[in-house]
CSV table of C-alpha atoms and ligand atoms in Angstrom, one decimal:
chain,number,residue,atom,x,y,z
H,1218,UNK,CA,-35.2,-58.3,-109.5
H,1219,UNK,CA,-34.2,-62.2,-110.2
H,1220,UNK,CA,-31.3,-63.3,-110.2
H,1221,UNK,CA,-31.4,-66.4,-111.2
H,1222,UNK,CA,-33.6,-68.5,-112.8
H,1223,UNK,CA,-34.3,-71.9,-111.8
H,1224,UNK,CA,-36.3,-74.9,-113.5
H,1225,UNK,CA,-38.7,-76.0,-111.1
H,1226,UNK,CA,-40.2,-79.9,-111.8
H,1227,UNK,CA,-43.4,-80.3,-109.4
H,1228,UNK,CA,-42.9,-83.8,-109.9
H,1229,UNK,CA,-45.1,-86.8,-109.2
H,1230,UNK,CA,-47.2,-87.7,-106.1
H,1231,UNK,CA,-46.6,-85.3,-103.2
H,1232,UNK,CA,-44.0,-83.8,-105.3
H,1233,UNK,CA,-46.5,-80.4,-105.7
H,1234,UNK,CA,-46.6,-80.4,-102.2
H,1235,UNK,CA,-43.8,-80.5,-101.1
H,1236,UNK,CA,-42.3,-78.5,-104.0
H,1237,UNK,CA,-45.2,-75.9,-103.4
H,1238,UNK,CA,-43.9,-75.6,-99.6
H,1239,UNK,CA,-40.4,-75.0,-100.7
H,1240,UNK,CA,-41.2,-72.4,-102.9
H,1241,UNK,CA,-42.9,-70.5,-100.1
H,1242,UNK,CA,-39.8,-70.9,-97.9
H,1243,UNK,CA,-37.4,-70.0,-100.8
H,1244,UNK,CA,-39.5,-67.0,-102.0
H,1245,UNK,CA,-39.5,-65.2,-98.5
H,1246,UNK,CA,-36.4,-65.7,-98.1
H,1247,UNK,CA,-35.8,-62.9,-101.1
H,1248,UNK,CA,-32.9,-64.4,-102.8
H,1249,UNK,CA,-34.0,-63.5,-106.4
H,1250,UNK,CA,-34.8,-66.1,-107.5
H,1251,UNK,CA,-37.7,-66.4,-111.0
H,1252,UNK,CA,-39.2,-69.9,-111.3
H,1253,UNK,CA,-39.3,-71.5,-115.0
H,1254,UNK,CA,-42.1,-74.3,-114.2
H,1255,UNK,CA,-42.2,-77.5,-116.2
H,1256,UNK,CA,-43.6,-80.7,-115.6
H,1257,UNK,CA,-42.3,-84.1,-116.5
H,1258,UNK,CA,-43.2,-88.0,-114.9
H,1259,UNK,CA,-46.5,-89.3,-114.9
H,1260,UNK,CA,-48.5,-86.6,-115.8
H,1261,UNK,CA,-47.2,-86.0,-119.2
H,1262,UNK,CA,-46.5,-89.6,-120.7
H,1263,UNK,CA,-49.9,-89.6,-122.8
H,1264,UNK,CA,-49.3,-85.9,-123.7
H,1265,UNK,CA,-45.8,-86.0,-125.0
H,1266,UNK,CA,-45.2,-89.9,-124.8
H,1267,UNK,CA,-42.4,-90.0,-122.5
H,1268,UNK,CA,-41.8,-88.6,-119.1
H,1269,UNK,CA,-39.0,-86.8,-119.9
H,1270,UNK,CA,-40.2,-84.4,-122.5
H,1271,UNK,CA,-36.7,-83.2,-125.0
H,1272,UNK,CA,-38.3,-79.4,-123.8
H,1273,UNK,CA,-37.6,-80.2,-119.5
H,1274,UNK,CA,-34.4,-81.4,-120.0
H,1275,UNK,CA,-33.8,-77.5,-122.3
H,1276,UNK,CA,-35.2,-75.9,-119.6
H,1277,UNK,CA,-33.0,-77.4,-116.9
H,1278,UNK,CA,-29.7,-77.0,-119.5
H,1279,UNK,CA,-30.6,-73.4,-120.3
H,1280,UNK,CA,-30.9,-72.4,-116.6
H,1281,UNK,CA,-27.9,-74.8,-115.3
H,1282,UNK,CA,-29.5,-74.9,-111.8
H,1283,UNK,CA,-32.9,-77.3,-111.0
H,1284,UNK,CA,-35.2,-78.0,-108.1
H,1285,UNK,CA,-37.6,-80.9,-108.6
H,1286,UNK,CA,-39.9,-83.1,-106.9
H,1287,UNK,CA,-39.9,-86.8,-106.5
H,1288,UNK,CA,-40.7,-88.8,-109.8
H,1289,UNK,CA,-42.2,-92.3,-110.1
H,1290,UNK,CA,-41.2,-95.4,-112.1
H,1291,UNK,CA,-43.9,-96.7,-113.4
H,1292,UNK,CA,-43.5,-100.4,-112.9
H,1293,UNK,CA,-43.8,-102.6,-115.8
H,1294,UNK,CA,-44.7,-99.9,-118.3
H,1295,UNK,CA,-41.3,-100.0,-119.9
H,1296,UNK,CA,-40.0,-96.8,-118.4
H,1297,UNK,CA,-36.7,-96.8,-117.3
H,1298,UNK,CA,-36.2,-94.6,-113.8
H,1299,UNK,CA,-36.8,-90.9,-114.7
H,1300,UNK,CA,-34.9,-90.0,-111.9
H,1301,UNK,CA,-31.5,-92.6,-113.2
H,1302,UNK,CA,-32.3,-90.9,-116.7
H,1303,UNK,CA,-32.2,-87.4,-115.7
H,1304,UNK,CA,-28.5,-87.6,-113.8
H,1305,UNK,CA,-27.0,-90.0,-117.1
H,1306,UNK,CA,-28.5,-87.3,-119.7
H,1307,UNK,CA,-27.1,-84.1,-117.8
H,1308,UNK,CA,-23.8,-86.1,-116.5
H,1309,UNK,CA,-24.6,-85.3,-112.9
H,1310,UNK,CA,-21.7,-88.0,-111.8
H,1311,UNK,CA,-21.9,-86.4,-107.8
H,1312,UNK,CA,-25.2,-86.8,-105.8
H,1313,UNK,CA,-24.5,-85.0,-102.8
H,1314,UNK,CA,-26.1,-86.1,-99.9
H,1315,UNK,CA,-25.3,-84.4,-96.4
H,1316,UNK,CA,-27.1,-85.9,-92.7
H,1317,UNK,CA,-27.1,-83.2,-90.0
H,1318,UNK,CA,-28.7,-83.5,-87.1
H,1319,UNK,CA,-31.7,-81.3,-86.4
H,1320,UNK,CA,-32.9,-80.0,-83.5
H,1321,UNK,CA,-36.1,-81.8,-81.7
H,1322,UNK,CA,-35.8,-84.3,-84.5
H,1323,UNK,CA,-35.4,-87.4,-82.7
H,1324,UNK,CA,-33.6,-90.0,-83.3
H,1325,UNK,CA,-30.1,-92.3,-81.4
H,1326,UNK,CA,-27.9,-89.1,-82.4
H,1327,UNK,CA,-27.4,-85.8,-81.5
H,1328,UNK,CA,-24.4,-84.8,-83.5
H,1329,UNK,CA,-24.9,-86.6,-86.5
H,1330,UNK,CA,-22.8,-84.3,-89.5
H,1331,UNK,CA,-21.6,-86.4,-92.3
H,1332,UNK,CA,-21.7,-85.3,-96.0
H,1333,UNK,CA,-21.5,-88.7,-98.4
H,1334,UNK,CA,-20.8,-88.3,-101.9
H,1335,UNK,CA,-22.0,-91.0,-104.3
H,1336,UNK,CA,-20.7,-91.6,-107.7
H,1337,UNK,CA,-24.0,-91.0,-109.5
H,1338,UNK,CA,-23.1,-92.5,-113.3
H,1339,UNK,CA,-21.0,-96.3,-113.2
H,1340,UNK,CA,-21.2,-99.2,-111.3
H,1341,UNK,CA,-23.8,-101.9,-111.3
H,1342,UNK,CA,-26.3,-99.1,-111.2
H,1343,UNK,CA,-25.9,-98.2,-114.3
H,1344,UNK,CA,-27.9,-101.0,-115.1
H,1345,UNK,CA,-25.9,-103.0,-118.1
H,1346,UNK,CA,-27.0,-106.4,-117.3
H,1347,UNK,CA,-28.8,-109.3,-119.0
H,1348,UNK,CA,-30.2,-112.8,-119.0
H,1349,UNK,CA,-27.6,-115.9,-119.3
H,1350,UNK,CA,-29.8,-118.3,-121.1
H,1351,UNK,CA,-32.8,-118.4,-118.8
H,1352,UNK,CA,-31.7,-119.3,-115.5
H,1353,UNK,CA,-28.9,-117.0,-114.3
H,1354,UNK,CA,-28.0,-113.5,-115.0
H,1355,UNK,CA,-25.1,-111.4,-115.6
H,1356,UNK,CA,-24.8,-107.8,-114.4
H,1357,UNK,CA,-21.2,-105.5,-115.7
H,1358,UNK,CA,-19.9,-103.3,-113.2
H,1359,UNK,CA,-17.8,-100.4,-114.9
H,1360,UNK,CA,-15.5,-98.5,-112.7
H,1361,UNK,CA,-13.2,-95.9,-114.9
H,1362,UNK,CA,-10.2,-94.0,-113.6
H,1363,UNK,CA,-12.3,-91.0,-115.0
H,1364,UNK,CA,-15.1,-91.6,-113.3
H,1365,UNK,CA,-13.0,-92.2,-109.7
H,1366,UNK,CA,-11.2,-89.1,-110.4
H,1367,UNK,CA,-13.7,-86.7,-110.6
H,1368,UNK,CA,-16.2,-88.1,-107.7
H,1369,UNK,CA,-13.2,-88.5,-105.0
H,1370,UNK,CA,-12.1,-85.0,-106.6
H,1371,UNK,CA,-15.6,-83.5,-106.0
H,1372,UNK,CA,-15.4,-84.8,-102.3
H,1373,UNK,CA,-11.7,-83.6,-101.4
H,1374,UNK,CA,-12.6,-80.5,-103.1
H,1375,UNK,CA,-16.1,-80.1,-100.6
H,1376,UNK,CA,-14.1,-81.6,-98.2
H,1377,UNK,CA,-12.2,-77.9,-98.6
H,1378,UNK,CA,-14.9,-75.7,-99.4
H,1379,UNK,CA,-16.3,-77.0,-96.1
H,1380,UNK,CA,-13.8,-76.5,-93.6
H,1381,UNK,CA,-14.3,-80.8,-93.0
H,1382,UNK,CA,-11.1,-82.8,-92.1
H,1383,UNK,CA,-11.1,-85.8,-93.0
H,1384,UNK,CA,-12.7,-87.8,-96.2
H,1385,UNK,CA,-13.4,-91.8,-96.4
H,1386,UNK,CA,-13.2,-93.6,-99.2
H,1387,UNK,CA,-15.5,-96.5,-99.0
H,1388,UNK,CA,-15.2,-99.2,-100.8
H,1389,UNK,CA,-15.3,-103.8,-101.2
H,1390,UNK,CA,-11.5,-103.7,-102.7
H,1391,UNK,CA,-10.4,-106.1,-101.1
H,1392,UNK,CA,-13.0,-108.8,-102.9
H,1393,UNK,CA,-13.4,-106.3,-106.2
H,1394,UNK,CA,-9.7,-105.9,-106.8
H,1395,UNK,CA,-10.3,-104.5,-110.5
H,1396,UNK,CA,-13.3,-102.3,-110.1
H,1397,UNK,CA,-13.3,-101.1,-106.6
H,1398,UNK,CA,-9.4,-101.6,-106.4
H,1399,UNK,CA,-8.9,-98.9,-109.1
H,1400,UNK,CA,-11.7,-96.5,-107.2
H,1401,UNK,CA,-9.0,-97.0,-103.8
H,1402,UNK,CA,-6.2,-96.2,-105.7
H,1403,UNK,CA,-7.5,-93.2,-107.1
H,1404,UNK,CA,-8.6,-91.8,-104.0
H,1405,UNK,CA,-5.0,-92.9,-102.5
H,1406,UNK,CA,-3.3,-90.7,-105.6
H,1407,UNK,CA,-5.8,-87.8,-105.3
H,1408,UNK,CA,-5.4,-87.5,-101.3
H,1409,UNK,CA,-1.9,-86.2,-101.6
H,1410,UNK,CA,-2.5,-83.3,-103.7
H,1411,UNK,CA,-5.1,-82.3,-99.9
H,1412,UNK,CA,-2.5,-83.2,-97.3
H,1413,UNK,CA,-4.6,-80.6,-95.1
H,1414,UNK,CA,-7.3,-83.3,-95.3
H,1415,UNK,CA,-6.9,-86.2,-93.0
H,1416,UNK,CA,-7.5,-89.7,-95.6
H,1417,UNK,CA,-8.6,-93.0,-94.9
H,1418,UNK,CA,-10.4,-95.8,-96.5
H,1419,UNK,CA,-13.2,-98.5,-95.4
H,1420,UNK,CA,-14.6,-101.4,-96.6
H,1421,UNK,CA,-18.3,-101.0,-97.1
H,1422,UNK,CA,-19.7,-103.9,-95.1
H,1423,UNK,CA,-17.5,-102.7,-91.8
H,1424,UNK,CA,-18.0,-98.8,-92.7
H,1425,UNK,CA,-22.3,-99.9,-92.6
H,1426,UNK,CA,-21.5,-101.1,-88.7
H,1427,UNK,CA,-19.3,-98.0,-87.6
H,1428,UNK,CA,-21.6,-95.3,-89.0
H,1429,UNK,CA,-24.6,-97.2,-87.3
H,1430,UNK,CA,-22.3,-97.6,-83.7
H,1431,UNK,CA,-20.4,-94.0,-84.0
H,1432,UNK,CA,-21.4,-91.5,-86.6
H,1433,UNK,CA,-19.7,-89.4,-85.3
H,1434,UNK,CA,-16.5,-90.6,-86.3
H,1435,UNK,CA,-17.4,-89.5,-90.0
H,1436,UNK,CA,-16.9,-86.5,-91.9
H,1437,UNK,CA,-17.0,-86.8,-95.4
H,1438,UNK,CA,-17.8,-90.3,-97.3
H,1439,UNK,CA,-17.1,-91.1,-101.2
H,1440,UNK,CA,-17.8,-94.3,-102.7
H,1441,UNK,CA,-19.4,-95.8,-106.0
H,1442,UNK,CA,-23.0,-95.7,-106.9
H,1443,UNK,CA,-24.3,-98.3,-105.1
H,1444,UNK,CA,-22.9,-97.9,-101.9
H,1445,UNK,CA,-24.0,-94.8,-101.7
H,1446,UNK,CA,-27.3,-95.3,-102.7
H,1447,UNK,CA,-27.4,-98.1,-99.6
H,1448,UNK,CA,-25.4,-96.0,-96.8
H,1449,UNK,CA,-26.8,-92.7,-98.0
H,1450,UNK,CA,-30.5,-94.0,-97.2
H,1451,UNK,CA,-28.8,-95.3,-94.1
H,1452,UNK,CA,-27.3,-92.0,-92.9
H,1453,UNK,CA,-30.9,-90.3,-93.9
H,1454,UNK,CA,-32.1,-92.7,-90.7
H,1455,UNK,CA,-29.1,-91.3,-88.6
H,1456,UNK,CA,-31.4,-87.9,-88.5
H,1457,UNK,CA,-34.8,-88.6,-88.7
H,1458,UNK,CA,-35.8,-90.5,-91.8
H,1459,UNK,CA,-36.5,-89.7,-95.1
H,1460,UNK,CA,-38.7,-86.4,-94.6
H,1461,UNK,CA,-35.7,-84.5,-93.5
H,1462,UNK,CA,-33.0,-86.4,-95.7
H,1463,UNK,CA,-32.2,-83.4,-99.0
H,1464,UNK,CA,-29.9,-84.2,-101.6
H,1465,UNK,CA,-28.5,-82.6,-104.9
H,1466,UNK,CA,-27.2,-83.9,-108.3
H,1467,UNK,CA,-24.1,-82.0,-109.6
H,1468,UNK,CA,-22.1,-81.9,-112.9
H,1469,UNK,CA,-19.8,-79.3,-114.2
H,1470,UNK,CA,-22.1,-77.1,-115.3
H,1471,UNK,CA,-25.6,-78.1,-114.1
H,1472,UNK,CA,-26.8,-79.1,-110.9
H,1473,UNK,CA,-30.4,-80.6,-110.0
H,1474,UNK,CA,-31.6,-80.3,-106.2
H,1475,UNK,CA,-34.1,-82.9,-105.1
H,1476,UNK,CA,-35.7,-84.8,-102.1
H,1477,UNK,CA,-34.1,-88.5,-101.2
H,1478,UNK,CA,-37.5,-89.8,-101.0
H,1479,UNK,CA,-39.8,-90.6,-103.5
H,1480,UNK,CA,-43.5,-89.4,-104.4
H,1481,UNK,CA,-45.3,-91.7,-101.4
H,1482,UNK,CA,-48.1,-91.7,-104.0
H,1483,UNK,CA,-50.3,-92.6,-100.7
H,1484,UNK,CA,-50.4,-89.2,-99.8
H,1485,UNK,CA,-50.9,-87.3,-103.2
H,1486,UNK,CA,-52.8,-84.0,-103.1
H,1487,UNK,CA,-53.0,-84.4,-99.2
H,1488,UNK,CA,-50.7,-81.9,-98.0
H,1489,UNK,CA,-49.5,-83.9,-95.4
H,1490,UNK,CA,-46.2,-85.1,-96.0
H,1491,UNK,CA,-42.9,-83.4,-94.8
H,1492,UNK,CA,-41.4,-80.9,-96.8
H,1493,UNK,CA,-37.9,-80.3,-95.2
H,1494,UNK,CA,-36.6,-82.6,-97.5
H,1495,UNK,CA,-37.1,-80.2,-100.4
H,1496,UNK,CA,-36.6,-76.9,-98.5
H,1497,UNK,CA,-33.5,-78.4,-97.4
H,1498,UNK,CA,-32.4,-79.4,-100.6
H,1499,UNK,CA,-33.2,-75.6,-101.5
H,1500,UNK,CA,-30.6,-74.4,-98.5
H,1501,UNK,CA,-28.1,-76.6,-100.6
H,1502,UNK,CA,-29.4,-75.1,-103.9
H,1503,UNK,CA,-29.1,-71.4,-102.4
H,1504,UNK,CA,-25.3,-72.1,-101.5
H,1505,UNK,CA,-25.0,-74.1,-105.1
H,1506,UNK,CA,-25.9,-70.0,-106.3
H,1507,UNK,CA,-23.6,-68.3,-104.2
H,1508,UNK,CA,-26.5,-67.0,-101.8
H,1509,UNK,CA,-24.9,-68.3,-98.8
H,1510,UNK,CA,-26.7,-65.5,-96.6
H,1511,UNK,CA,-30.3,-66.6,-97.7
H,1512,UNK,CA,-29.2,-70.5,-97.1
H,1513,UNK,CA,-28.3,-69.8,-93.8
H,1514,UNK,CA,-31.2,-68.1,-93.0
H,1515,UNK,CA,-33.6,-70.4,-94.5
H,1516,UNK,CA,-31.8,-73.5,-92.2
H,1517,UNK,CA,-31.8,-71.1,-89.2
H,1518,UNK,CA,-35.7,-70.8,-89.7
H,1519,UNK,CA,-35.7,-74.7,-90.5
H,1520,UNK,CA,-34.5,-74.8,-86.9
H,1521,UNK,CA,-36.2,-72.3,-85.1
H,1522,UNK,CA,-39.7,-74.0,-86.3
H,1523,UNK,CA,-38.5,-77.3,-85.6
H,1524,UNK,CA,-37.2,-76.3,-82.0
H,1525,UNK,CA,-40.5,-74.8,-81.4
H,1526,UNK,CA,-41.9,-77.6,-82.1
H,1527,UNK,CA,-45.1,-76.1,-82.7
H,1528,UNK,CA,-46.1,-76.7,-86.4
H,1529,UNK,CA,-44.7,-79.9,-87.5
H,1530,UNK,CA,-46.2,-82.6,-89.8
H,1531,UNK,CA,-47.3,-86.1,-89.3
H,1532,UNK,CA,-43.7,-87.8,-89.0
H,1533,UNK,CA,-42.6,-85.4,-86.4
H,1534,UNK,CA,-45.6,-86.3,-83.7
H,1535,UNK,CA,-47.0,-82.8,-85.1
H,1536,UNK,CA,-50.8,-82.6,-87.3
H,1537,UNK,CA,-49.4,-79.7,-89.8
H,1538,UNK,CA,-50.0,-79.7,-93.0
H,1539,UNK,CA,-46.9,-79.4,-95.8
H,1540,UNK,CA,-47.7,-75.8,-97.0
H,1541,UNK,CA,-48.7,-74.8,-92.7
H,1542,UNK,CA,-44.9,-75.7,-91.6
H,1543,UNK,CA,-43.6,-73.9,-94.5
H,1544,UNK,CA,-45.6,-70.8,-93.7
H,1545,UNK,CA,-44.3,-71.0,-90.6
H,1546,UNK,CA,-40.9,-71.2,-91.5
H,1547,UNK,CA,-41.2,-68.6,-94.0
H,1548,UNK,CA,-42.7,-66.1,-91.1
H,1549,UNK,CA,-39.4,-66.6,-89.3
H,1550,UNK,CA,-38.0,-65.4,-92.4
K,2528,NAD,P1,-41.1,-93.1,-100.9
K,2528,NAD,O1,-39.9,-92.4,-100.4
K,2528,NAD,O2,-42.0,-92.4,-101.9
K,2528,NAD,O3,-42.1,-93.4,-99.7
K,2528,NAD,C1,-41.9,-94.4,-98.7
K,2528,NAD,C2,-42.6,-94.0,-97.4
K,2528,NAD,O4,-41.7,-93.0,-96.7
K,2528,NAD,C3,-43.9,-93.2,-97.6
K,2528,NAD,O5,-45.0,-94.1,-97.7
K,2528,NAD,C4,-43.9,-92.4,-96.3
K,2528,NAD,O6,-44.4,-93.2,-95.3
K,2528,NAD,C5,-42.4,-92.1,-96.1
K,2528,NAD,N1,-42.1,-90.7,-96.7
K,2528,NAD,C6,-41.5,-90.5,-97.9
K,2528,NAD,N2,-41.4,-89.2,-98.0
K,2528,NAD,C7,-41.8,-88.6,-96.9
K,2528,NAD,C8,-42.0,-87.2,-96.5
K,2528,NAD,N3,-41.6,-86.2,-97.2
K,2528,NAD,N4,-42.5,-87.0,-95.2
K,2528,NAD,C9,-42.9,-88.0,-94.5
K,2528,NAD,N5,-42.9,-89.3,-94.8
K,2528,NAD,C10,-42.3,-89.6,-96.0
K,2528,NAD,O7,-40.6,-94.5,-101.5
K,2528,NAD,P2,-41.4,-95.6,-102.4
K,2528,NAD,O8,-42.8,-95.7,-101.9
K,2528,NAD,O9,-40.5,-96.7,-102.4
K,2528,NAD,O10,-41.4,-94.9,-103.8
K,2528,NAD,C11,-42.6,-94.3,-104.4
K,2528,NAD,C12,-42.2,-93.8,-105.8
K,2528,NAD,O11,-41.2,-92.8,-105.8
K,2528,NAD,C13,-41.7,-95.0,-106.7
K,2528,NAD,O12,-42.2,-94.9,-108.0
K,2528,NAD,C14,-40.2,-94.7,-106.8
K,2528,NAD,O13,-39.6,-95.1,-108.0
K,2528,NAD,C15,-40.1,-93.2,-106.7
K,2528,NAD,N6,-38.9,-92.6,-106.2
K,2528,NAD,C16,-38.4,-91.5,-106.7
K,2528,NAD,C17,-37.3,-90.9,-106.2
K,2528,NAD,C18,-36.9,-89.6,-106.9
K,2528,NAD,O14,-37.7,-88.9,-107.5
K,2528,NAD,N7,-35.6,-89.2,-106.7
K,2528,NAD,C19,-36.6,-91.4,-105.2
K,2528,NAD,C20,-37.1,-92.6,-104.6
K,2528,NAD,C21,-38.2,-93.2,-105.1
C-alpha cells in the first residue's frame, strides 16, 4: 500500500533516463511509495506557454515531497531558470548538497564526507541587477538576518540529526562587511545555542584551497548562495564528478530532490548517462520520509554494484546503459 506520494518531474534531456532508473531502484526497494507524474521544461512551453505549468507547482505543494530531473534554460527565449524559479516559488531556502566517497569511484580521495549547505534564495543569485547606462552594470546582493538564521539553523540542526561535529561557516566578511558580515554573525550567535558542535568560520577564497588540499578536514559547510553553488560543484569533483553528485531543495514544509547536473542534452533518449545522481538524491529523499531502512539499503546496493564494478556507465570506465546499472542495483535489492 503507498505511503506516500511523491511528484515525480521527468525533466528535460536525460532527465527520463535517469529519472526512469531511479524509479526502478526506489520501487524495489518497497518503501511505498505512489508516483504522481507531471511534466514541466521544454516539453510543455508550446502546450501551456510556460515551463512551469500553475498545475506542477499543485502537484509538488499537495504532495510536500518531489523528485525531478534536470531542466534546461532555454537561452535567449526569455525564460528565466526553471530550476532558480522552482526553489523561489516553494521557498526552498536550503539546497542540501552532501559529497561521500564511493567505493571504486576514483578520484585524489578516499574519505571524502562533507555535507554543504547553501542558502538557496538571497545573494547576488537572486539575480536583482541591471544596466548603468550602457557600459557598466550593477548587481544588489541582499543578505537578511532571516535568511542567515534559518540556513546556518538548518546546518547546526543537520549537523545534529547527523551525529557530524563540527560546522563551517564560509564566508568573504572580511571584504563584504555588511552582507557577509551579518551572515558571520549570525552563525557566531546561533553556534552557542549547539555547544556540542565544534564552530568555526572561513573565508571562501582560502576555504576553496583547503577543501581541494585536505577534505578531510570538513564536516559540515554553510555559506550564501553563491558560494555554494561554486564550492558545492567543487566538492561534487572531490567524488567523482557530476554523475554521482545528488542534491535536495528543502523548505519547511516541501522538499524537492534532484540531480546537481543538468540535462547534457547531448545524450537525450540515449540511456547512457549516469544515474546515481538521481538514485542518490532518492537515498536522501527516502531519509527526507522517515524511511531510513529503505535509504540505507538502496546506498548499500549503490555500493555493492559499484564495488563490483561490473555494470557501470560510460563515466565510470563501464559500457552500461542508465536503466542496466539500475537493474542491477535494484537486483541487490
Ligand atoms: P550538464 O550537467 O547538463 O552537463 C555537462 C556535462 O557533464 C555533460 O555533457 C556530461 O559530459 C556530464 N554529465 C552531466 N550529467 C552526467 C551524468 N548523469 N552522467 C555522466 N555524465 C554527466 O551541464 P550543462 O551542459 O552546462 O547544462 C545543460 C542544461 O542543463 C542547461 O540548460 C542548464 O541550464 C541545465 N541545468 C539544469 C540543472 C537542474 O535542473 N538543476 C542544473 C544544471 C544545469
Amino acid at each position: 500500500m503507498a505511503k506516500h506520494k511523491v511528484t515525480l518531474i521527468p525533466g528535460d534531456g536525460t532527465g527520463p533516463d535517469v529519472t526512469r532508473a531511479a524509479r526502478i531502484v526506489i520501487d524495489a526497494a518497497n518503501a511505498g511509495i505512489e508516483w504522481e507524474v507531471v511534466e514541466a521544461g521544454e516539453a510543455v512551453i508550446d502546450q501551456y506557454g510556460t515551463p512551469l505549468p500553475e498545475h506542477v507547482l499543485e502537484s509538488i505543494r499537495r504532495n510536500r515531497v518531489a523528485l525531478k530531473g534536470p531542466l534546461t534554460t532555454p537561452v535567449g527565449k526569455g525564460f528565466r531558470s526553471v530550476n532558480v524559479a522552482l526553489r523561489k516559488e516553494l521557498d526552498l531556502y536550503a539546497n542540501l548538497r552532501p559529497a561521500k566517497s564511493l567505493p571504486n569511484v576514483k578520484t585524489r580521495y578516499e574519505d571524502v564526507d562533507i555535507l554543504l549547505v547553501r542558502e538557496n534564495t538571497e545573494d547576488v543569485y537572486a539575480g536583482i541587477e541591471h544596466m548603468v547606462g550602457k557600459d557598466a552594470a550593477e548587481s544588489i546582493k541582499i543578505i537578511t538576518r532571516f535568511g542567515c538564521d534559518r540556513i546556518v539553523r538548518f546546518a547546526f540542526e543537520l549537523a545534529r540529526k547527523e551525529g557530524r561535529h563540527k560546522v563551517t561557516a564560509v564566508h568573504k566578511a572580511n571584504i563584504m562587511k555588511c552582507t557577509d558580515g551579518l551572515f558571520l554573525d549570525v552563525a557566531r550567535e546561533i553556534a552557542r545555542e549547539y555547544p556540542e558542535i565544534t564552530f568555526e568560520d572561513r573565508i571562501v577564497d582560502a576555504c576553496s584551497m583547503k577543501l581541494v588540499q585536505n577534505p578531510g578536514d570538513f564536516d559540515v559547510l554553510v555559506m550564501p548562495n553563491l558560494y555554494g553553488d561554486i564550492l558545492s560543484d567543487l566538492c561534487a569533483g572531490l567524488i567523482g564528478g557530476l554523475g554521482v553528485a545528488p542534491g535536495a531543495n528543502i523548505g519547511d514544509q516541501i522538499a524537492l530532490f534532484e540531480p546537481v547536473h543538468g540535462s547534457a542534452p547531448k545524450y537525450t533518449g540515449m540511456d547512457k548517462v549516469n544515474p546515481l545522481a538521481t538514485i542518490l538524491s532518492g537515498v536522501l529523499m527516502l531519509k527526507h520520509l522517515g524511511e531510513n531502512e529503505a535509504a540505507a539499503r538502496v546506498a548499500r546496493a549503490v555500493e555493492a554494484v559499484l564495488t563490483e564494478g561490473k555494470t557501470l556507465t560510460y563515466d565510470l570506465g563501464g559500457s552500461a546503459k542508465s536503466s542496466e546499472m539500475a537493474r542491477a542495483i535494484a537486483d541487490k535489492l
